[in-house]
Short mmCIF file of C-alpha atoms and ligand atoms in Angstrom, two decimals:
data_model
loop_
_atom_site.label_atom_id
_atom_site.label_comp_id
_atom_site.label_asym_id
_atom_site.label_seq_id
_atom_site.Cartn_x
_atom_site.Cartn_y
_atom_site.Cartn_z
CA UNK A 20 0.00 0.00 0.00
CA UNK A 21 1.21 3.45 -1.23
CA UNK A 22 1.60 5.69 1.81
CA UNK A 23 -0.84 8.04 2.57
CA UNK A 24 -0.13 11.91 2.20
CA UNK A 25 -1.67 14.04 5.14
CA UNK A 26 -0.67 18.06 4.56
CA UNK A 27 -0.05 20.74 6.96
CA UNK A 28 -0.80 24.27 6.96
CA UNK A 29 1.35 26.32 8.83
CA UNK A 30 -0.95 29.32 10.48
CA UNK A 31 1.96 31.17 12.44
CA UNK A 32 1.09 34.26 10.12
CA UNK A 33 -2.43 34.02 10.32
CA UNK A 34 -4.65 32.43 12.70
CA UNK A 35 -2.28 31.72 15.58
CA UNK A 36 -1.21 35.39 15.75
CA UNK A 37 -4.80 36.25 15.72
CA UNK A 38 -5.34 33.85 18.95
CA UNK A 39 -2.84 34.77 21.06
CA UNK A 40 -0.85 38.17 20.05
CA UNK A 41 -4.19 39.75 18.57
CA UNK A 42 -3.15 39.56 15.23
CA UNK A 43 0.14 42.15 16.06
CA UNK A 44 2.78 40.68 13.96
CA UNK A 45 4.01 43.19 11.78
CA UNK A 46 5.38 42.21 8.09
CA UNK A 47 9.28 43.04 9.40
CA UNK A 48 9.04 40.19 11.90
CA UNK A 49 7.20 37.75 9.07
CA UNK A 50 10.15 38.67 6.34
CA UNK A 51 13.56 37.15 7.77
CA UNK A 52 12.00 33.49 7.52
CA UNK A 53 9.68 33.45 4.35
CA UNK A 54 12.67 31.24 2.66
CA UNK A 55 12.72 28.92 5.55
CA UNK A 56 8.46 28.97 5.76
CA UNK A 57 9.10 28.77 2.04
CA UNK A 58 11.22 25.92 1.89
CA UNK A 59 9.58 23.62 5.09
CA UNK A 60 6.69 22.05 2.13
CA UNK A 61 3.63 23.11 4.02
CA UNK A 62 0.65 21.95 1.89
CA UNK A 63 -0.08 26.13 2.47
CA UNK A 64 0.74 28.51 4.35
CA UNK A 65 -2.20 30.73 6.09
CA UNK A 66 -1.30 34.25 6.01
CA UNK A 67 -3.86 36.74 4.89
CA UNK A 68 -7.76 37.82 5.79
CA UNK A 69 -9.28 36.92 8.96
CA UNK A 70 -8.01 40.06 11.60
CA UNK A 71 -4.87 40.63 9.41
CA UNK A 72 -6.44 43.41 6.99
CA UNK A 73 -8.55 45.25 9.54
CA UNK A 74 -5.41 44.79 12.43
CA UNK A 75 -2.48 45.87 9.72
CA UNK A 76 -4.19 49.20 8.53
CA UNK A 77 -5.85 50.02 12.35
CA UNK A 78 -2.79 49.21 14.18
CA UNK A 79 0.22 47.96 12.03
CA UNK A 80 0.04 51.02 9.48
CA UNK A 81 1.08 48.80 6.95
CA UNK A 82 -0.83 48.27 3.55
CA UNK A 83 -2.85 45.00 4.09
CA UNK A 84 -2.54 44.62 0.25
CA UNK A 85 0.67 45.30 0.11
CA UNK A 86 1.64 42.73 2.91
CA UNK A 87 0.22 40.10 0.55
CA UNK A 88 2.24 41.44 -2.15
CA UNK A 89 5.51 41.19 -0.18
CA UNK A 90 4.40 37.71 1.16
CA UNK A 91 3.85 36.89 -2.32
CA UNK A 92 7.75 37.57 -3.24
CA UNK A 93 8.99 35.89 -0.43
CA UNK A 94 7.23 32.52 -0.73
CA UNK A 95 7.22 31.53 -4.50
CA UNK A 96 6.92 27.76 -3.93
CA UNK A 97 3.89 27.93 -0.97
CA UNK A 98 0.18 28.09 -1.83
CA UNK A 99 -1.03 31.21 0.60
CA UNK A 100 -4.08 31.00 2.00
CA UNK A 101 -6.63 33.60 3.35
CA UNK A 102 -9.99 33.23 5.59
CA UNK A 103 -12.56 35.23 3.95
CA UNK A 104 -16.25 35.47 5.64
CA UNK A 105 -18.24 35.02 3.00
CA UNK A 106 -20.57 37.44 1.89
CA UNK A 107 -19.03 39.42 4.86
CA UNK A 108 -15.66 39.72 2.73
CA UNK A 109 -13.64 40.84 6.11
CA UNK A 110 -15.95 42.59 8.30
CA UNK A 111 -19.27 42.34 9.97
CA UNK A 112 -22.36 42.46 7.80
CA UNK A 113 -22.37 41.42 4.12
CA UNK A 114 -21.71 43.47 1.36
CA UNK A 115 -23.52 43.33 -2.40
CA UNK A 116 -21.92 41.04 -4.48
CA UNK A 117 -20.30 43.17 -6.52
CA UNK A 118 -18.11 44.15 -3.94
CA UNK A 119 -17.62 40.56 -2.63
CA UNK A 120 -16.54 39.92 -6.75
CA UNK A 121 -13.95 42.32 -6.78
CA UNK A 122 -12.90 41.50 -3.13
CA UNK A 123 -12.09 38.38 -4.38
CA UNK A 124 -10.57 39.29 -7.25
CA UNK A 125 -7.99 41.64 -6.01
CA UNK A 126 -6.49 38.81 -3.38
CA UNK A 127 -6.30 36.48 -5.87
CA UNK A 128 -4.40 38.71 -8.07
CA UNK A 129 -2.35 39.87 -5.60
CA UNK A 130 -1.12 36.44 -4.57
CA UNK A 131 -3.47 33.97 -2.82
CA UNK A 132 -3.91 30.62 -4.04
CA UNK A 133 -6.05 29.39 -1.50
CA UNK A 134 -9.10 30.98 0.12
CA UNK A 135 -11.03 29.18 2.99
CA UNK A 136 -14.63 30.36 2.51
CA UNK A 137 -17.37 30.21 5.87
CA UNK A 138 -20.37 31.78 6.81
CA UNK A 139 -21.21 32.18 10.60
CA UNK A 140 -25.01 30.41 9.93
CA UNK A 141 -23.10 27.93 7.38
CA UNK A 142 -25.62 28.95 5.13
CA UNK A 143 -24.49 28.12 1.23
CA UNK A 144 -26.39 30.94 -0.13
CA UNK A 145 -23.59 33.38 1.27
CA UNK A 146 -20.93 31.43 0.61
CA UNK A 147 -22.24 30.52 -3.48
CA UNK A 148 -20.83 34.45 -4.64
CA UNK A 149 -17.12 34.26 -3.28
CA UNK A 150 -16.57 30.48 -3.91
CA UNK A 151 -17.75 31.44 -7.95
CA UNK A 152 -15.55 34.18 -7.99
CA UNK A 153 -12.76 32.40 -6.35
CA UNK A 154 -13.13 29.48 -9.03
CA UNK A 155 -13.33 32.27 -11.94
CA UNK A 156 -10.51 33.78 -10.99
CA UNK A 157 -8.27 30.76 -10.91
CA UNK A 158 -7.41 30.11 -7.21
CA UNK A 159 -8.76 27.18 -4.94
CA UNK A 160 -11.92 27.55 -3.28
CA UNK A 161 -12.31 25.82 0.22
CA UNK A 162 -15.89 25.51 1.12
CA UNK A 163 -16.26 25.58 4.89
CA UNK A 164 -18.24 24.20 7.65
CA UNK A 165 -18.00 26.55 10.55
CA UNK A 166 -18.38 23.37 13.57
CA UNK A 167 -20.80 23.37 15.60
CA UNK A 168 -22.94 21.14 18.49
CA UNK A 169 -26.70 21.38 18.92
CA UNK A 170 -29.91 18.97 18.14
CA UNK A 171 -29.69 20.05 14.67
CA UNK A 172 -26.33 20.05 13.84
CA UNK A 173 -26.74 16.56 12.79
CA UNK A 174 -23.67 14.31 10.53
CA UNK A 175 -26.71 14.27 8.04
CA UNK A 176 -26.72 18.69 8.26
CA UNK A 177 -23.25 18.51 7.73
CA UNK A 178 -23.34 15.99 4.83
CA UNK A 179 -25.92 17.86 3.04
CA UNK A 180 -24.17 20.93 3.21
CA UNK A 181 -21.44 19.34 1.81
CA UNK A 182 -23.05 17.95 -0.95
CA UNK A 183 -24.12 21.50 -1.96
CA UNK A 184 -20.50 22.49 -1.36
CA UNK A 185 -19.59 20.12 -3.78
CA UNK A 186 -22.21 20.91 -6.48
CA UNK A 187 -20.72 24.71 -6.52
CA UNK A 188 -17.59 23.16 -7.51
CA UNK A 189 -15.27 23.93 -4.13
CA UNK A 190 -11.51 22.74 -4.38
CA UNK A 191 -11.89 21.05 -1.09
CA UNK A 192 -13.94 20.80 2.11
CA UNK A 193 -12.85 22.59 5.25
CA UNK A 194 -14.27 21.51 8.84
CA UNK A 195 -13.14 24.55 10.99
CA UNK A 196 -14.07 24.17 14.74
CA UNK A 197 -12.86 27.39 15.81
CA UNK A 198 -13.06 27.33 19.33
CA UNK A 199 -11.75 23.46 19.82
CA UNK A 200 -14.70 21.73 20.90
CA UNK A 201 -14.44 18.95 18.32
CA UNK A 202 -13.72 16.54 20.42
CA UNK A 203 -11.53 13.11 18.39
CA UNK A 204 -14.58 10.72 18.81
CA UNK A 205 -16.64 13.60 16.99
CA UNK A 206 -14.11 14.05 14.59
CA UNK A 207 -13.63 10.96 13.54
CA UNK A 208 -17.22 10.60 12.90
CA UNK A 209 -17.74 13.68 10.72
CA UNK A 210 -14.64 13.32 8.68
CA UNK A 211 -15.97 9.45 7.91
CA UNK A 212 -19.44 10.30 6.78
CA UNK A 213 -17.96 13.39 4.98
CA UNK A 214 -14.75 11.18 2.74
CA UNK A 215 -17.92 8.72 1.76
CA UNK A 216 -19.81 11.30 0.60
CA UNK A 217 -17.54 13.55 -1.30
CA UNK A 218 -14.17 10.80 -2.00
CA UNK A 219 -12.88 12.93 -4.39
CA UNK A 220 -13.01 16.26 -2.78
CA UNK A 221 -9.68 16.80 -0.44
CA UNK A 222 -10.67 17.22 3.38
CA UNK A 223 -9.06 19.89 5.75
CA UNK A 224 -9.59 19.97 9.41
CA UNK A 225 -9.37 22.83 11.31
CA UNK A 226 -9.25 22.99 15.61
CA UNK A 227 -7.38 25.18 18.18
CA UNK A 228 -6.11 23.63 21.83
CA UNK A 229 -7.80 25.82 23.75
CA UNK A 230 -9.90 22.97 25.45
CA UNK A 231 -6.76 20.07 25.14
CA UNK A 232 -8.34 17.85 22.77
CA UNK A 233 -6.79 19.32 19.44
CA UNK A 234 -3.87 16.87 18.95
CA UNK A 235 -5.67 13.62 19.89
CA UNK A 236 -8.30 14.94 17.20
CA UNK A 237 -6.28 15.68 14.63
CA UNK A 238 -4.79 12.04 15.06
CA UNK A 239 -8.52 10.35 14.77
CA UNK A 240 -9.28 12.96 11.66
CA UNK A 241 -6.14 11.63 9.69
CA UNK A 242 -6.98 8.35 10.74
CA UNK A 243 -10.79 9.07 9.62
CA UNK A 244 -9.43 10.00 6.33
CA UNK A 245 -8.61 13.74 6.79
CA UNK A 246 -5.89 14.89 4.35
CA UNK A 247 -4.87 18.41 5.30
CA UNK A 248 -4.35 19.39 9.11
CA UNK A 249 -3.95 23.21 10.34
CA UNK A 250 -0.70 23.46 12.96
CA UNK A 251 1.44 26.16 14.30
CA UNK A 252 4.99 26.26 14.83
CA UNK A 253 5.53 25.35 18.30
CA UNK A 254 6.67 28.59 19.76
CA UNK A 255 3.19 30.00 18.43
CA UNK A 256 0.86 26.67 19.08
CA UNK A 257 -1.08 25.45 21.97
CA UNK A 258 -3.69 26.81 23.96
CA UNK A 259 -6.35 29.28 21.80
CA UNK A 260 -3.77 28.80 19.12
CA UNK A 261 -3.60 25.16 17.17
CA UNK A 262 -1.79 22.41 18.01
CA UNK A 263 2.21 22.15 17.19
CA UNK A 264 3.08 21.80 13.65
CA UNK A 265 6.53 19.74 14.58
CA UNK A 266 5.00 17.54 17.32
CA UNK A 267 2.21 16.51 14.56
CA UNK A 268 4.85 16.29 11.89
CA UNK A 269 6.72 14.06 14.08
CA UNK A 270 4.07 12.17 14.85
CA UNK A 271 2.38 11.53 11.57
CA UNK A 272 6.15 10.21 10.02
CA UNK A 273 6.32 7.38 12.97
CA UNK A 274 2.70 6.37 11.86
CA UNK A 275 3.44 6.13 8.04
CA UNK A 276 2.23 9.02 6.90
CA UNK A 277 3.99 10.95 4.30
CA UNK A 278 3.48 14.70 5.17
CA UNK A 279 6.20 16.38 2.33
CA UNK A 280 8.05 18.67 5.33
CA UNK A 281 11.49 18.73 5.95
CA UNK A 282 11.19 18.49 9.50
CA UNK A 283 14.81 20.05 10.36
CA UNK A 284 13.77 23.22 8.73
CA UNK A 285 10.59 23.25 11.05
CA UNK A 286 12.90 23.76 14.10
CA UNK A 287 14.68 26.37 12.55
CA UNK A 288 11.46 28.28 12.13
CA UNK A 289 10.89 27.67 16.04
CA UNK A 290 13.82 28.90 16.23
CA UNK A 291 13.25 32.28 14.66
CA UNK A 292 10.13 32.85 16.69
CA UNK A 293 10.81 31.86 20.13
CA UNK A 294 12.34 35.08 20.92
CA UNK A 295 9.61 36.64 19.27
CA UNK A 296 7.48 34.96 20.86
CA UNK A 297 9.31 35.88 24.77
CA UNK A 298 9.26 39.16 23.51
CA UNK A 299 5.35 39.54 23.14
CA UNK A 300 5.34 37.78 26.70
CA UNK A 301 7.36 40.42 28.27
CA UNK A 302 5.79 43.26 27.00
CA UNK A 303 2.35 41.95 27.82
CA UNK A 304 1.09 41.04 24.07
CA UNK A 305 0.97 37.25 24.70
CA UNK A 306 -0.77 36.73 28.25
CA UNK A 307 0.78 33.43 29.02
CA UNK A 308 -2.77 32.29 30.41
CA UNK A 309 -3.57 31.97 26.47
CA UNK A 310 -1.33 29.71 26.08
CA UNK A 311 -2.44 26.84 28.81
CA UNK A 312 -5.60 24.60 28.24
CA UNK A 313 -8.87 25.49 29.32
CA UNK A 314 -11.91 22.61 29.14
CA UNK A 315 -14.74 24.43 30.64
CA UNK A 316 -15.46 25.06 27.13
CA UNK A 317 -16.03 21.22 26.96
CA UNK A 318 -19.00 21.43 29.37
CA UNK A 319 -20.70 24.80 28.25
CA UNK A 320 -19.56 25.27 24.81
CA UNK A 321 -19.06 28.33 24.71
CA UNK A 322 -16.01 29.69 23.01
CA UNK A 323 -12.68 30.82 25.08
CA UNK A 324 -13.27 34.49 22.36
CA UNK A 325 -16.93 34.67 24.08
CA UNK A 326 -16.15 34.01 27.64
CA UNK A 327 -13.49 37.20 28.01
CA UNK A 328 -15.93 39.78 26.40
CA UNK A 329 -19.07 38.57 28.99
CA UNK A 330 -16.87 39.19 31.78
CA UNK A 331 -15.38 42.25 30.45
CA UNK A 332 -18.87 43.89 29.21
CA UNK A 333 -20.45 42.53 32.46
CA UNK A 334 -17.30 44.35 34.30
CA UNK A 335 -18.03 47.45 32.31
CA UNK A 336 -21.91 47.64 33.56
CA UNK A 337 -20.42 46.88 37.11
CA UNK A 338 -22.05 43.59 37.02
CA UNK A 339 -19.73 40.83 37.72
CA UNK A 340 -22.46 39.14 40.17
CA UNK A 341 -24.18 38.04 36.97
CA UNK A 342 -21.68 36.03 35.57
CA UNK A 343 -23.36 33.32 36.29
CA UNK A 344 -26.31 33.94 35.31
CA UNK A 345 -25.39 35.16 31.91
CA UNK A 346 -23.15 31.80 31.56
CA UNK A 347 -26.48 29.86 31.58
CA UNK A 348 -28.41 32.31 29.55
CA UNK A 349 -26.55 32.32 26.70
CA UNK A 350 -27.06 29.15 25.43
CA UNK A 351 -30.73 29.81 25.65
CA UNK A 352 -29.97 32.70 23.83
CA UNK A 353 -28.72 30.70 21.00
CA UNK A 354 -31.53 27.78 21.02
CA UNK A 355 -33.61 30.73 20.64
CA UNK A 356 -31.97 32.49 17.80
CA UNK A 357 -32.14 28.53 16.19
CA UNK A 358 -28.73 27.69 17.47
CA UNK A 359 -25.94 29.31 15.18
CA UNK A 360 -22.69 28.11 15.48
CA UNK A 361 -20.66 30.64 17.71
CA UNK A 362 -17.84 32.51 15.49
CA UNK A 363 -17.87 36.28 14.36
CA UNK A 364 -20.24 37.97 13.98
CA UNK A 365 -22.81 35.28 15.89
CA UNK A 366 -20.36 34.71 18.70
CA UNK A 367 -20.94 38.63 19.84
CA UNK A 368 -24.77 38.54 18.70
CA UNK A 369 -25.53 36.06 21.27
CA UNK A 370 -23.01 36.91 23.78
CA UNK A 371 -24.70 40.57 23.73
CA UNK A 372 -28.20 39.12 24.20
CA UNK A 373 -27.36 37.03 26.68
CA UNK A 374 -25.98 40.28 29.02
CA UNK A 375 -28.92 42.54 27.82
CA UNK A 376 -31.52 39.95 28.88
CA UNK A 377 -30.07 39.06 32.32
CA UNK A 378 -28.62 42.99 33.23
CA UNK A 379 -32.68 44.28 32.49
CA UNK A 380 -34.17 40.98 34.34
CA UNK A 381 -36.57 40.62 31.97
CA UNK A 382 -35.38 38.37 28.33
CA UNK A 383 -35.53 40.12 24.83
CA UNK A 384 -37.22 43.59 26.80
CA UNK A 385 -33.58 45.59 25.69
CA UNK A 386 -32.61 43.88 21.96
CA UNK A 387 -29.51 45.52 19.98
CA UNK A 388 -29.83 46.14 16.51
CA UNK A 389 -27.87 42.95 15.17
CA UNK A 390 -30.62 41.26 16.86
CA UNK A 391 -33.38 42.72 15.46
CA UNK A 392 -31.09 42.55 11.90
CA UNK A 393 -30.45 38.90 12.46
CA UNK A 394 -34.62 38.15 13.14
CA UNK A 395 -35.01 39.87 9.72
CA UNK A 396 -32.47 37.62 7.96
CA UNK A 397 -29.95 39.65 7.43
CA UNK A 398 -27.30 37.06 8.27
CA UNK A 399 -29.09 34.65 6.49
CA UNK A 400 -31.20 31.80 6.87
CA UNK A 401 -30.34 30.38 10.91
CA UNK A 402 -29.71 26.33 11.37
CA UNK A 403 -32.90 25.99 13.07
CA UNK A 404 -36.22 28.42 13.01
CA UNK A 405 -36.13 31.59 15.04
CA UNK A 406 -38.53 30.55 18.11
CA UNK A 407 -41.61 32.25 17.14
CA UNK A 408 -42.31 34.30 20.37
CA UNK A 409 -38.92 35.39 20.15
CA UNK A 410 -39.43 36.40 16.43
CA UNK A 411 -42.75 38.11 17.58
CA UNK A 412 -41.24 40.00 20.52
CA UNK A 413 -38.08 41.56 18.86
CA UNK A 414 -39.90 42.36 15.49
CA UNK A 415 -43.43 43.09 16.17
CA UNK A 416 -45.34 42.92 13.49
CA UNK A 417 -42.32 42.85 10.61
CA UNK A 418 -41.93 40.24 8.63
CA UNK A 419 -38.29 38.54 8.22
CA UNK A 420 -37.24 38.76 4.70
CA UNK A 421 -37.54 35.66 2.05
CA UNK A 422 -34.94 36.82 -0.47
CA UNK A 423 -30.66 36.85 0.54
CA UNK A 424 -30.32 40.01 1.97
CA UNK A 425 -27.01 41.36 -0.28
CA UNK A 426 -29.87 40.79 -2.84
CA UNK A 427 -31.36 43.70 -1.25
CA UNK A 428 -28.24 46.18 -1.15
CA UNK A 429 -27.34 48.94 -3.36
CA UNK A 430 -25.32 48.02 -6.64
CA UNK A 431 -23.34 51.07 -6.71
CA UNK A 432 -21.17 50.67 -3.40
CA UNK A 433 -18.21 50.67 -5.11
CA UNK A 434 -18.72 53.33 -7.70
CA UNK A 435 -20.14 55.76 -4.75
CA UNK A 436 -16.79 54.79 -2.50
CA UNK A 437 -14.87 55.46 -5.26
CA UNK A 438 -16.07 59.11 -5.90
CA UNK A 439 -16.26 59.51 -2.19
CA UNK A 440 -12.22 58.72 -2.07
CA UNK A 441 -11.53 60.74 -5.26
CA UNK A 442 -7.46 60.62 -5.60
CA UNK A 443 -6.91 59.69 -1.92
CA UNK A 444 -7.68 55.97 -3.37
CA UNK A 445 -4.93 55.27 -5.61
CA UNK A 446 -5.96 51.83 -7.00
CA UNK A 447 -9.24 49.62 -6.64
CA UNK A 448 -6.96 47.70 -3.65
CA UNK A 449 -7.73 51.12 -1.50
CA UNK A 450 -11.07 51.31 -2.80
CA UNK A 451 -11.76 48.09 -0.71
CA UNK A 452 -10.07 48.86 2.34
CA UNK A 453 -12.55 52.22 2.21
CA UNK A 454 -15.88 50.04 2.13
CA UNK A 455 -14.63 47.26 4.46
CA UNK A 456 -13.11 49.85 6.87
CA UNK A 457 -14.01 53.29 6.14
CA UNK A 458 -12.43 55.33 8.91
CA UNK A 459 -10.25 53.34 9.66
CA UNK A 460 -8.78 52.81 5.57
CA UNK A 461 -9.54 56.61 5.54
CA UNK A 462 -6.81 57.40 8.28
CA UNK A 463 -4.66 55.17 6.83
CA UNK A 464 -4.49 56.98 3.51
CA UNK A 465 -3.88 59.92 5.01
CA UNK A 466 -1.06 59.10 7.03
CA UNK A 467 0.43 57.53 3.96
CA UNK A 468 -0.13 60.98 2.28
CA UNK A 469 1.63 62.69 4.90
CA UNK A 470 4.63 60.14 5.25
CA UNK A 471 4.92 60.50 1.30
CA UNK A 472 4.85 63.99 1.21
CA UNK A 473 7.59 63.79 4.27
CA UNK A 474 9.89 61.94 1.62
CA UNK A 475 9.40 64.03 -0.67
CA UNK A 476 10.54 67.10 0.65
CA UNK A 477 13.18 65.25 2.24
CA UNK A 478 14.80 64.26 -1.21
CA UNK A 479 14.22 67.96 -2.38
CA UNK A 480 16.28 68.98 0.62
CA UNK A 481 18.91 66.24 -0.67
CA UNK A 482 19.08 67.68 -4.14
CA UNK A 483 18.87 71.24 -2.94
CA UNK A 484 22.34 70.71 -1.00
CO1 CO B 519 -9.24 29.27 13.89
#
């Protein structure tokens, strides 16, 4: 028997920055070890959308399009990968599909090869526009199931929605459980039904450590069939992060499996970042509590993300006595709202909810706008039906909408940004950075202005003497 291949992507750049150093690497720490990360044979290497666009411009003032550029040069031989939310593009609501179309577009021709496509409801109908475009324009689409638990998050769900997946033409299927509470047993279950229904597509698996079980269900994916795992290097793994690319490596090799990484390079790449990664300790980046396993999650399911922001909003509102209490009510919160999985934007939907309904003492009587938004459907259609009292109380007497809701958006978002900018934009890249963060992109340019215009009289000065 041939021996099996079983890939890695390497997330240092990406996702395990965004767990545990809020997504603060800058591109001058990323550039001395592209050749190594370039040379290792990661099946890809995730480095682009999730936090990284919003993080680089708001905090980084660096160019998020740019960044892929340079990332581009620096790793010719390594598919790159970005996380793209769907119909969301990068941010928080969705956007008309033009703009998700030329979104698209402009990573792909600025370098990515791979781009992991979810939707926070896994609903198909907001993933169908970005995994078209993503085909069209020549890169791999990875159609993605964000993981979930709940009565109706059933292996036949999660089948069906991959048969849809498949009939859209993805690249390959992605199961991303992004708050690690897939335990193996589970895995191995949904990665089995999933290889006999789709063979042919290849299968990625996606977990974090925060709750400890991430390495033993990586092992019972792969076993399951799984053919791409997602790893960190080990100075950046563990905890909210994933689990350690070399340990896995290691591990895979002694079990037969052919993973394609020179494994001596992957310490060298530790190697670069531990300091880094000391560094981000000591100046209080990287709270070493991040970085140790926490299974309460195991029990109450709710993600490591969603726990921090109840106790800090409840700590805000001087209301730390309700803990409790708003531990308990928000997974009522989500049976309610027909049990989304918990990632961005759902994961602060219901975590909201839950600390509006138990700070007033009476459920649903205060409901914030993405509430009332998500009751009309403008997230999409929800796993389960929207209790009907619940439906009834937030909206009155409104009806939800029946059509996709970016079918109800203006056309001309781009066209209007694009006057709006006038010649502060100086390509369509910075056109998109404006309508996925407008103040934000808008300070940006500016500052860029002002630095340029700095250079410029500096070399004026130069000739001058
Ligand atoms: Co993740």
């Amino acid at each position: 028997m041939a021996t099996r291949q079983v890939g890695l992507t390497e997330t240092v750049l990406r996702d395990a920055g965004q767990s545990l150093i809020a997504t603060r690497l800058p591109y001058d720490k990323m550039e001395p070890i592209l050749d190594k990360l370039d040379s290792a044979g990661f099946y890809s290497l995730e480095c682009w959308g999730g936090a990284t666009f919003d993080v680089c411009l708001r905090y980084l003032n660096e160019d998020p399009w740019e960044r892929l550029r340079k990332l581009r040069a620096g790793l010719p031989n390594t598919k790159l990968q970005m996380l793209l939310r769907g119909q969301n593009i990068l941010g928080y609501k969705h956007y008309s599909d033009d703009v998700v179309r030329r979104f698209v577009r402009a990573s792909v021709r600025n370098g990515i090869d791979i781009i992991r496509i979810f939707d926070a409801l896994n609903d198909v109908d907001n993933l169908r526009v970005a995994i078209e475009e993503t085909l069209a324009a020549g890169a791999m689409a990875s159609g993605t199931i964000s993981y979930t638990t709940s009565p109706v998050h059933t292996l036949d769900a999660y089948v069906a929605m991959v048969k849809e997946l498949q009939a859209m033409g993805v690249s390959s299927i992605c199961i991303k459980d992004m708050s690690g509470i897939m335990t193996p047993n589970s895995a191995y279950d949904l990665v089995s039904a999933i290889k006999d229904a789709v063979p042919e597509l290849p299968l990625v698996v996606h977990t974090h450590s925060t709750t400890g079980t991430g390495f033993m269900t990586y092992l019972k994916a792969v076993e399951a069939g799984a053919d791409v795992i997602d790893t960190a290097i080990s100075p950046f793994s563990g905890g909210t992060s994933q689990p350690t690319t070399e340990t896995m490596a290691v591990t895979l090799r002694e079990l037969g499996y052919d993973t394609g990484l020179n494994e001596h390079v992957l310490y060298e790449i530790a190697d670069y970042f531990k300091p880094i990664r000391n560094a981000y300790i000591d100046d209080g980046t990287l709270n070493p509590i991040a970085l140790t396993t926490d299974a309460s999650c195991l029990e109450h399911q709710i993600p490591g993300g969603m726990l921090s922001n109840l106790l800090s909003q409840l700590k805000m509102m001087n209301a730390l006595d309700k803990y409790d209490e708003a531990l308990k009510e928000t997974p009522r919160v989500r049976e309610d709202l027909g049990f989304p999985p918990l990632v961005t934007p759902t994961s602060q939907i219901v975590g909201n909810q839950a600390v509006n309904n138990v700070l007033a003492g009476e459920r649903y009587k205060n409901v914030s706008n993405e509430v009332k938004g998500y009751c009309r459907g403008e997230y999409g259609k929800t796993p389960a039906p929207i209790k009907p009292e619940i439906l009834q109380k937030v909206l009155g007497d409104e009806q939800p909408m029946t059509q996709r809701y970016a079918d109800t958006l203006p056309t001309d978002i781009f066209e209007k940004a694009e006057a709006e900018l006038g010649d502060r934009a100086t390509c369509e890249e910075d056109v998109l950075s404006y309508i996925a963060f407008p103040q934000v992109a808008e300070k940006f340019f500016a500052d860029r202005k002002e630095a340029q215009e700095r250079v410029v009289a500096y070399s004026i000065k130069k000739v001058e003497e």
